[in-house]
Amino acid sequence: MSIFTPTNQIRLTNVAVVRMKKGGKRFEIACYKNKVMSWRSGAEKDLDEVLQTHSVFVNVSKGQVAKKDDLTKAFGTDDLTEISSFYFT
């Protein structure tokens, strides 16, 4: 009997879920807790260090990624880097 280990599963640890409601829908991104606090205080300058993944989710804990159509309607673009910067402005 062998143990099945999924290779496409990403474990998110030390997660701070940052939520935003825009266009009637709620979107979430996964960030590092301590880095979010550093970003908000102005100590951290690099957004890539704050984000755990460059995906925008509908539900981070379930791993439900937001649809491109919903992102385009709400933010006017489907560029994930640009959308992530909306969260921290």
PDB file of N, CA and C in Angstrom:
ATOM      1  N   MET A   1       0.838  -1.178   0.000  1.00  0.00           N
ATOM      2  CA  MET A   1       0.000   0.000   0.000  1.00  0.00           C
ATOM      3  C   MET A   1       0.881   1.238   0.000  1.00  0.00           C
ATOM      4  N   SER A   2       0.716   2.082  -0.990  1.00  0.00           N
ATOM      5  CA  SER A   2       1.532   3.286  -1.076  1.00  0.00           C
ATOM      6  C   SER A   2       0.731   4.498  -0.609  1.00  0.00           C
ATOM      7  N   ILE A   3       1.436   5.502  -0.177  1.00  0.00           N
ATOM      8  CA  ILE A   3       0.813   6.736   0.271  1.00  0.00           C
ATOM      9  C   ILE A   3       0.836   7.715  -0.888  1.00  0.00           C
ATOM     10  N   PHE A   4      -0.332   8.260  -1.212  1.00  0.00           N
ATOM     11  CA  PHE A   4      -0.437   9.216  -2.311  1.00  0.00           C
ATOM     12  C   PHE A   4      -0.138  10.617  -1.789  1.00  0.00           C
ATOM     13  N   THR A   5       0.842  11.255  -2.383  1.00  0.00           N
ATOM     14  CA  THR A   5       1.198  12.623  -2.020  1.00  0.00           C
ATOM     15  C   THR A   5       0.929  13.526  -3.211  1.00  0.00           C
ATOM     16  N   PRO A   6      -0.029  14.432  -3.092  1.00  0.00           N
ATOM     17  CA  PRO A   6      -0.294  15.323  -4.224  1.00  0.00           C
ATOM     18  C   PRO A   6       0.862  16.292  -4.453  1.00  0.00           C
ATOM     19  N   THR A   7       1.262  16.437  -5.708  1.00  0.00           N
ATOM     20  CA  THR A   7       2.393  17.303  -6.023  1.00  0.00           C
ATOM     21  C   THR A   7       1.948  18.700  -6.440  1.00  0.00           C
ATOM     22  N   ASN A   8       0.675  18.870  -6.740  1.00  0.00           N
ATOM     23  CA  ASN A   8       0.215  20.174  -7.190  1.00  0.00           C
ATOM     24  C   ASN A   8      -0.446  20.969  -6.068  1.00  0.00           C
ATOM     25  N   GLN A   9      -0.341  20.501  -4.852  1.00  0.00           N
ATOM     26  CA  GLN A   9      -0.984  21.176  -3.731  1.00  0.00           C
ATOM     27  C   GLN A   9       0.006  22.126  -3.066  1.00  0.00           C
ATOM     28  N   ILE A  10      -0.412  23.382  -2.900  1.00  0.00           N
ATOM     29  CA  ILE A  10       0.448  24.386  -2.282  1.00  0.00           C
ATOM     30  C   ILE A  10      -0.066  24.653  -0.878  1.00  0.00           C
ATOM     31  N   ARG A  11       0.792  24.477   0.105  1.00  0.00           N
ATOM     32  CA  ARG A  11       0.425  24.752   1.488  1.00  0.00           C
ATOM     33  C   ARG A  11       0.778  26.190   1.820  1.00  0.00           C
ATOM     34  N   LEU A  12      -0.198  26.941   2.281  1.00  0.00           N
ATOM     35  CA  LEU A  12       0.034  28.323   2.668  1.00  0.00           C
ATOM     36  C   LEU A  12       0.171  28.374   4.186  1.00  0.00           C
ATOM     37  N   THR A  13       1.317  28.835   4.657  1.00  0.00           N
ATOM     38  CA  THR A  13       1.553  28.946   6.093  1.00  0.00           C
ATOM     39  C   THR A  13       1.761  30.401   6.456  1.00  0.00           C
ATOM     40  N   ASN A  14       1.500  30.751   7.689  1.00  0.00           N
ATOM     41  CA  ASN A  14       1.648  32.117   8.180  1.00  0.00           C
ATOM     42  C   ASN A  14       0.838  33.076   7.305  1.00  0.00           C
ATOM     43  N   VAL A  15      -0.430  32.737   7.100  1.00  0.00           N
ATOM     44  CA  VAL A  15      -1.268  33.449   6.140  1.00  0.00           C
ATOM     45  C   VAL A  15      -2.034  34.591   6.799  1.00  0.00           C
ATOM     46  N   ALA A  16      -2.024  35.723   6.137  1.00  0.00           N
ATOM     47  CA  ALA A  16      -2.927  36.816   6.455  1.00  0.00           C
ATOM     48  C   ALA A  16      -3.783  37.011   5.210  1.00  0.00           C
ATOM     49  N   VAL A  17      -5.075  36.842   5.343  1.00  0.00           N
ATOM     50  CA  VAL A  17      -5.982  37.001   4.213  1.00  0.00           C
ATOM     51  C   VAL A  17      -6.417  38.453   4.167  1.00  0.00           C
ATOM     52  N   VAL A  18      -6.122  39.114   3.066  1.00  0.00           N
ATOM     53  CA  VAL A  18      -6.512  40.511   2.874  1.00  0.00           C
ATOM     54  C   VAL A  18      -7.703  40.509   1.928  1.00  0.00           C
ATOM     55  N   ARG A  19      -8.820  41.056   2.386  1.00  0.00           N
ATOM     56  CA  ARG A  19     -10.064  41.025   1.618  1.00  0.00           C
ATOM     57  C   ARG A  19     -10.397  42.404   1.072  1.00  0.00           C
ATOM     58  N   MET A  20     -11.054  42.407  -0.094  1.00  0.00           N
ATOM     59  CA  MET A  20     -11.527  43.650  -0.687  1.00  0.00           C
ATOM     60  C   MET A  20     -12.854  43.364  -1.384  1.00  0.00           C
ATOM     61  N   LYS A  21     -13.815  44.233  -1.166  1.00  0.00           N
ATOM     62  CA  LYS A  21     -15.089  44.116  -1.849  1.00  0.00           C
ATOM     63  C   LYS A  21     -15.128  45.176  -2.937  1.00  0.00           C
ATOM     64  N   LYS A  22     -15.264  44.736  -4.174  1.00  0.00           N
ATOM     65  CA  LYS A  22     -15.249  45.659  -5.300  1.00  0.00           C
ATOM     66  C   LYS A  22     -16.180  45.111  -6.371  1.00  0.00           C
ATOM     67  N   GLY A  23     -17.010  45.967  -6.899  1.00  0.00           N
ATOM     68  CA  GLY A  23     -17.929  45.548  -7.957  1.00  0.00           C
ATOM     69  C   GLY A  23     -18.971  44.555  -7.478  1.00  0.00           C
ATOM     70  N   GLY A  24     -19.315  44.585  -6.196  1.00  0.00           N
ATOM     71  CA  GLY A  24     -20.324  43.686  -5.657  1.00  0.00           C
ATOM     72  C   GLY A  24     -19.820  42.300  -5.325  1.00  0.00           C
ATOM     73  N   LYS A  25     -18.534  42.042  -5.517  1.00  0.00           N
ATOM     74  CA  LYS A  25     -17.943  40.742  -5.209  1.00  0.00           C
ATOM     75  C   LYS A  25     -16.806  40.921  -4.224  1.00  0.00           C
ATOM     76  N   ARG A  26     -16.534  39.872  -3.454  1.00  0.00           N
ATOM     77  CA  ARG A  26     -15.434  39.917  -2.489  1.00  0.00           C
ATOM     78  C   ARG A  26     -14.255  39.127  -3.036  1.00  0.00           C
ATOM     79  N   PHE A  27     -13.087  39.744  -3.004  1.00  0.00           N
ATOM     80  CA  PHE A  27     -11.859  39.115  -3.473  1.00  0.00           C
ATOM     81  C   PHE A  27     -10.876  39.049  -2.319  1.00  0.00           C
ATOM     82  N   GLU A  28     -10.004  38.046  -2.335  1.00  0.00           N
ATOM     83  CA  GLU A  28      -9.029  37.853  -1.272  1.00  0.00           C
ATOM     84  C   GLU A  28      -7.664  37.569  -1.882  1.00  0.00           C
ATOM     85  N   ILE A  29      -6.619  37.985  -1.174  1.00  0.00           N
ATOM     86  CA  ILE A  29      -5.254  37.608  -1.534  1.00  0.00           C
ATOM     87  C   ILE A  29      -4.575  37.062  -0.296  1.00  0.00           C
ATOM     88  N   ALA A  30      -3.606  36.185  -0.493  1.00  0.00           N
ATOM     89  CA  ALA A  30      -2.871  35.566   0.610  1.00  0.00           C
ATOM     90  C   ALA A  30      -1.532  36.277   0.773  1.00  0.00           C
ATOM     91  N   CYS A  31      -1.273  36.761   1.987  1.00  0.00           N
ATOM     92  CA  CYS A  31      -0.051  37.500   2.282  1.00  0.00           C
ATOM     93  C   CYS A  31       0.607  36.921   3.521  1.00  0.00           C
ATOM     94  N   TYR A  32       1.853  37.316   3.756  1.00  0.00           N
ATOM     95  CA  TYR A  32       2.535  36.968   4.997  1.00  0.00           C
ATOM     96  C   TYR A  32       2.133  37.970   6.074  1.00  0.00           C
ATOM     97  N   LYS A  33       1.760  37.472   7.263  1.00  0.00           N
ATOM     98  CA  LYS A  33       1.255  38.342   8.331  1.00  0.00           C
ATOM     99  C   LYS A  33       2.241  39.435   8.701  1.00  0.00           C
ATOM    100  N   ASN A  34       3.463  39.051   8.978  1.00  0.00           N
ATOM    101  CA  ASN A  34       4.442  40.044   9.433  1.00  0.00           C
ATOM    102  C   ASN A  34       4.814  41.029   8.326  1.00  0.00           C
ATOM    103  N   LYS A  35       4.767  40.596   7.076  1.00  0.00           N
ATOM    104  CA  LYS A  35       5.118  41.476   5.964  1.00  0.00           C
ATOM    105  C   LYS A  35       4.016  42.502   5.689  1.00  0.00           C
ATOM    106  N   VAL A  36       2.752  42.119   5.929  1.00  0.00           N
ATOM    107  CA  VAL A  36       1.648  43.071   5.753  1.00  0.00           C
ATOM    108  C   VAL A  36       1.809  44.225   6.732  1.00  0.00           C
ATOM    109  N   MET A  37       2.156  43.907   7.967  1.00  0.00           N
ATOM    110  CA  MET A  37       2.354  44.953   8.972  1.00  0.00           C
ATOM    111  C   MET A  37       3.536  45.844   8.592  1.00  0.00           C
ATOM    112  N   SER A  38       4.605  45.242   8.061  1.00  0.00           N
ATOM    113  CA  SER A  38       5.764  46.021   7.627  1.00  0.00           C
ATOM    114  C   SER A  38       5.406  46.921   6.445  1.00  0.00           C
ATOM    115  N   TRP A  39       4.584  46.407   5.513  1.00  0.00           N
ATOM    116  CA  TRP A  39       4.160  47.198   4.351  1.00  0.00           C
ATOM    117  C   TRP A  39       3.348  48.408   4.788  1.00  0.00           C
ATOM    118  N   ARG A  40       2.417  48.183   5.706  1.00  0.00           N
ATOM    119  CA  ARG A  40       1.542  49.266   6.148  1.00  0.00           C
ATOM    120  C   ARG A  40       2.285  50.319   6.960  1.00  0.00           C
ATOM    121  N   SER A  41       3.344  49.910   7.653  1.00  0.00           N
ATOM    122  CA  SER A  41       4.136  50.889   8.408  1.00  0.00           C
ATOM    123  C   SER A  41       5.152  51.601   7.517  1.00  0.00           C
ATOM    124  N   GLY A  42       5.380  51.070   6.308  1.00  0.00           N
ATOM    125  CA  GLY A  42       6.292  51.705   5.374  1.00  0.00           C
ATOM    126  C   GLY A  42       7.681  51.097   5.354  1.00  0.00           C
ATOM    127  N   ALA A  43       7.924  50.076   6.175  1.00  0.00           N
ATOM    128  CA  ALA A  43       9.250  49.459   6.219  1.00  0.00           C
ATOM    129  C   ALA A  43       9.510  48.560   5.005  1.00  0.00           C
ATOM    130  N   GLU A  44       8.490  47.871   4.534  1.00  0.00           N
ATOM    131  CA  GLU A  44       8.629  46.983   3.387  1.00  0.00           C
ATOM    132  C   GLU A  44       8.215  47.726   2.121  1.00  0.00           C
ATOM    133  N   LYS A  45       9.035  47.643   1.084  1.00  0.00           N
ATOM    134  CA  LYS A  45       8.768  48.351  -0.171  1.00  0.00           C
ATOM    135  C   LYS A  45       8.423  47.420  -1.329  1.00  0.00           C
ATOM    136  N   ASP A  46       8.839  46.157  -1.259  1.00  0.00           N
ATOM    137  CA  ASP A  46       8.662  45.209  -2.357  1.00  0.00           C
ATOM    138  C   ASP A  46       7.373  44.411  -2.163  1.00  0.00           C
ATOM    139  N   LEU A  47       6.413  44.566  -3.067  1.00  0.00           N
ATOM    140  CA  LEU A  47       5.126  43.883  -2.963  1.00  0.00           C
ATOM    141  C   LEU A  47       5.278  42.372  -3.109  1.00  0.00           C
ATOM    142  N   ASP A  48       6.291  41.924  -3.859  1.00  0.00           N
ATOM    143  CA  ASP A  48       6.515  40.485  -4.029  1.00  0.00           C
ATOM    144  C   ASP A  48       6.883  39.801  -2.714  1.00  0.00           C
ATOM    145  N   GLU A  49       7.491  40.532  -1.802  1.00  0.00           N
ATOM    146  CA  GLU A  49       7.840  39.976  -0.492  1.00  0.00           C
ATOM    147  C   GLU A  49       6.615  39.837   0.406  1.00  0.00           C
ATOM    148  N   VAL A  50       5.579  40.616   0.145  1.00  0.00           N
ATOM    149  CA  VAL A  50       4.370  40.610   0.973  1.00  0.00           C
ATOM    150  C   VAL A  50       3.428  39.486   0.547  1.00  0.00           C
ATOM    151  N   LEU A  51       3.297  39.264  -0.762  1.00  0.00           N
ATOM    152  CA  LEU A  51       2.354  38.277  -1.292  1.00  0.00           C
ATOM    153  C   LEU A  51       2.907  36.867  -1.187  1.00  0.00           C
ATOM    154  N   GLN A  52       2.055  35.915  -0.792  1.00  0.00           N
ATOM    155  CA  GLN A  52       2.467  34.515  -0.801  1.00  0.00           C
ATOM    156  C   GLN A  52       2.357  33.923  -2.196  1.00  0.00           C
ATOM    157  N   THR A  53       1.333  34.321  -2.923  1.00  0.00           N
ATOM    158  CA  THR A  53       1.129  33.852  -4.284  1.00  0.00           C
ATOM    159  C   THR A  53       0.502  34.987  -5.093  1.00  0.00           C
ATOM    160  N   HIS A  54       0.738  34.998  -6.382  1.00  0.00           N
ATOM    161  CA  HIS A  54       0.222  36.069  -7.237  1.00  0.00           C
ATOM    162  C   HIS A  54      -1.138  35.711  -7.808  1.00  0.00           C
ATOM    163  N   SER A  55      -1.980  35.096  -6.999  1.00  0.00           N
ATOM    164  CA  SER A  55      -3.334  34.754  -7.409  1.00  0.00           C
ATOM    165  C   SER A  55      -4.327  35.565  -6.607  1.00  0.00           C
ATOM    166  N   VAL A  56      -5.442  35.886  -7.224  1.00  0.00           N
ATOM    167  CA  VAL A  56      -6.544  36.549  -6.528  1.00  0.00           C
ATOM    168  C   VAL A  56      -7.623  35.491  -6.348  1.00  0.00           C
ATOM    169  N   PHE A  57      -8.074  35.330  -5.115  1.00  0.00           N
ATOM    170  CA  PHE A  57      -9.002  34.265  -4.772  1.00  0.00           C
ATOM    171  C   PHE A  57     -10.388  34.817  -4.463  1.00  0.00           C
ATOM    172  N   VAL A  58     -11.373  33.939  -4.584  1.00  0.00           N
ATOM    173  CA  VAL A  58     -12.699  34.195  -4.054  1.00  0.00           C
ATOM    174  C   VAL A  58     -12.713  33.709  -2.607  1.00  0.00           C
ATOM    175  N   ASN A  59     -12.038  32.585  -2.353  1.00  0.00           N
ATOM    176  CA  ASN A  59     -11.916  32.027  -1.019  1.00  0.00           C
ATOM    177  C   ASN A  59     -10.530  31.399  -0.888  1.00  0.00           C
ATOM    178  N   VAL A  60      -9.663  32.009  -0.084  1.00  0.00           N
ATOM    179  CA  VAL A  60      -8.290  31.527   0.061  1.00  0.00           C
ATOM    180  C   VAL A  60      -8.253  30.164   0.729  1.00  0.00           C
ATOM    181  N   SER A  61      -9.040  29.982   1.785  1.00  0.00           N
ATOM    182  CA  SER A  61      -8.967  28.739   2.547  1.00  0.00           C
ATOM    183  C   SER A  61      -9.410  27.526   1.733  1.00  0.00           C
ATOM    184  N   LYS A  62     -10.323  27.723   0.791  1.00  0.00           N
ATOM    185  CA  LYS A  62     -10.763  26.631  -0.081  1.00  0.00           C
ATOM    186  C   LYS A  62      -9.955  26.564  -1.369  1.00  0.00           C
ATOM    187  N   GLY A  63      -9.163  27.586  -1.644  1.00  0.00           N
ATOM    188  CA  GLY A  63      -8.341  27.607  -2.843  1.00  0.00           C
ATOM    189  C   GLY A  63      -9.115  27.956  -4.096  1.00  0.00           C
ATOM    190  N   GLN A  64     -10.227  28.676  -3.964  1.00  0.00           N
ATOM    191  CA  GLN A  64     -11.051  29.036  -5.117  1.00  0.00           C
ATOM    192  C   GLN A  64     -10.519  30.320  -5.738  1.00  0.00           C
ATOM    193  N   VAL A  65      -9.940  30.199  -6.915  1.00  0.00           N
ATOM    194  CA  VAL A  65      -9.356  31.331  -7.626  1.00  0.00           C
ATOM    195  C   VAL A  65     -10.477  32.116  -8.302  1.00  0.00           C
ATOM    196  N   ALA A  66     -10.352  33.426  -8.299  1.00  0.00           N
ATOM    197  CA  ALA A  66     -11.354  34.294  -8.934  1.00  0.00           C
ATOM    198  C   ALA A  66     -11.300  34.145 -10.447  1.00  0.00           C
ATOM    199  N   LYS A  67     -12.452  34.237 -11.080  1.00  0.00           N
ATOM    200  CA  LYS A  67     -12.537  34.119 -12.537  1.00  0.00           C
ATOM    201  C   LYS A  67     -12.047  35.410 -13.188  1.00  0.00           C
ATOM    202  N   LYS A  68     -11.452  35.255 -14.362  1.00  0.00           N
ATOM    203  CA  LYS A  68     -10.931  36.425 -15.088  1.00  0.00           C
ATOM    204  C   LYS A  68     -12.034  37.407 -15.451  1.00  0.00           C
ATOM    205  N   ASP A  69     -13.210  36.902 -15.764  1.00  0.00           N
ATOM    206  CA  ASP A  69     -14.331  37.791 -16.106  1.00  0.00           C
ATOM    207  C   ASP A  69     -14.709  38.674 -14.923  1.00  0.00           C
ATOM    208  N   ASP A  70     -14.754  38.081 -13.722  1.00  0.00           N
ATOM    209  CA  ASP A  70     -15.087  38.848 -12.520  1.00  0.00           C
ATOM    210  C   ASP A  70     -14.018  39.894 -12.220  1.00  0.00           C
ATOM    211  N   LEU A  71     -12.746  39.527 -12.420  1.00  0.00           N
ATOM    212  CA  LEU A  71     -11.653  40.469 -12.176  1.00  0.00           C
ATOM    213  C   LEU A  71     -11.710  41.638 -13.152  1.00  0.00           C
ATOM    214  N   THR A  72     -12.011  41.339 -14.410  1.00  0.00           N
ATOM    215  CA  THR A  72     -12.091  42.388 -15.424  1.00  0.00           C
ATOM    216  C   THR A  72     -13.248  43.334 -15.140  1.00  0.00           C
ATOM    217  N   LYS A  73     -14.376  42.801 -14.707  1.00  0.00           N
ATOM    218  CA  LYS A  73     -15.537  43.643 -14.391  1.00  0.00           C
ATOM    219  C   LYS A  73     -15.256  44.541 -13.191  1.00  0.00           C
ATOM    220  N   ALA A  74     -14.626  43.992 -12.169  1.00  0.00           N
ATOM    221  CA  ALA A  74     -14.428  44.733 -10.921  1.00  0.00           C
ATOM    222  C   ALA A  74     -13.264  45.723 -11.006  1.00  0.00           C
ATOM    223  N   PHE A  75     -12.128  45.288 -11.577  1.00  0.00           N
ATOM    224  CA  PHE A  75     -10.917  46.102 -11.553  1.00  0.00           C
ATOM    225  C   PHE A  75     -10.580  46.745 -12.892  1.00  0.00           C
ATOM    226  N   GLY A  76     -11.217  46.300 -13.966  1.00  0.00           N
ATOM    227  CA  GLY A  76     -10.931  46.851 -15.282  1.00  0.00           C
ATOM    228  C   GLY A  76      -9.740  46.221 -15.953  1.00  0.00           C
ATOM    229  N   THR A  77      -9.131  45.234 -15.326  1.00  0.00           N
ATOM    230  CA  THR A  77      -7.983  44.524 -15.887  1.00  0.00           C
ATOM    231  C   THR A  77      -7.946  43.124 -15.301  1.00  0.00           C
ATOM    232  N   ASP A  78      -7.201  42.223 -15.964  1.00  0.00           N
ATOM    233  CA  ASP A  78      -7.011  40.897 -15.388  1.00  0.00           C
ATOM    234  C   ASP A  78      -5.541  40.646 -15.048  1.00  0.00           C
ATOM    235  N   ASP A  79      -4.741  41.725 -15.020  1.00  0.00           N
ATOM    236  CA  ASP A  79      -3.333  41.640 -14.632  1.00  0.00           C
ATOM    237  C   ASP A  79      -3.252  41.479 -13.113  1.00  0.00           C
ATOM    238  N   LEU A  80      -2.753  40.334 -12.647  1.00  0.00           N
ATOM    239  CA  LEU A  80      -2.777  40.017 -11.217  1.00  0.00           C
ATOM    240  C   LEU A  80      -1.858  40.922 -10.401  1.00  0.00           C
ATOM    241  N   THR A  81      -0.750  41.356 -10.968  1.00  0.00           N
ATOM    242  CA  THR A  81       0.149  42.248 -10.242  1.00  0.00           C
ATOM    243  C   THR A  81      -0.496  43.608 -10.013  1.00  0.00           C
ATOM    244  N   GLU A  82      -1.181  44.105 -11.023  1.00  0.00           N
ATOM    245  CA  GLU A  82      -1.852  45.398 -10.908  1.00  0.00           C
ATOM    246  C   GLU A  82      -3.015  45.320  -9.917  1.00  0.00           C
ATOM    247  N   ILE A  83      -3.749  44.222  -9.952  1.00  0.00           N
ATOM    248  CA  ILE A  83      -4.865  44.031  -9.017  1.00  0.00           C
ATOM    249  C   ILE A  83      -4.353  43.926  -7.593  1.00  0.00           C
ATOM    250  N   SER A  84      -3.254  43.229  -7.385  1.00  0.00           N
ATOM    251  CA  SER A  84      -2.681  43.092  -6.043  1.00  0.00           C
ATOM    252  C   SER A  84      -2.250  44.448  -5.481  1.00  0.00           C
ATOM    253  N   SER A  85      -1.806  45.333  -6.356  1.00  0.00           N
ATOM    254  CA  SER A  85      -1.391  46.663  -5.879  1.00  0.00           C
ATOM    255  C   SER A  85      -2.592  47.494  -5.435  1.00  0.00           C
ATOM    256  N   PHE A  86      -3.802  47.181  -5.924  1.00  0.00           N
ATOM    257  CA  PHE A  86      -5.019  47.867  -5.466  1.00  0.00           C
ATOM    258  C   PHE A  86      -5.248  47.655  -3.976  1.00  0.00           C
ATOM    259  N   TYR A  87      -4.874  46.483  -3.472  1.00  0.00           N
ATOM    260  CA  TYR A  87      -5.092  46.145  -2.077  1.00  0.00           C
ATOM    261  C   TYR A  87      -4.280  47.011  -1.133  1.00  0.00           C
ATOM    262  N   PHE A  88      -3.152  47.491  -1.588  1.00  0.00           N
ATOM    263  CA  PHE A  88      -2.231  48.188  -0.702  1.00  0.00           C
ATOM    264  C   PHE A  88      -2.083  49.671  -1.037  1.00  0.00           C
ATOM    265  N   THR A  89      -3.066  50.238  -1.722  1.00  0.00           N
ATOM    266  CA  THR A  89      -2.988  51.668  -2.012  1.00  0.00           C
ATOM    267  C   THR A  89      -3.945  52.445  -1.144  1.00  0.00           C
TER     268      THR A  89
END
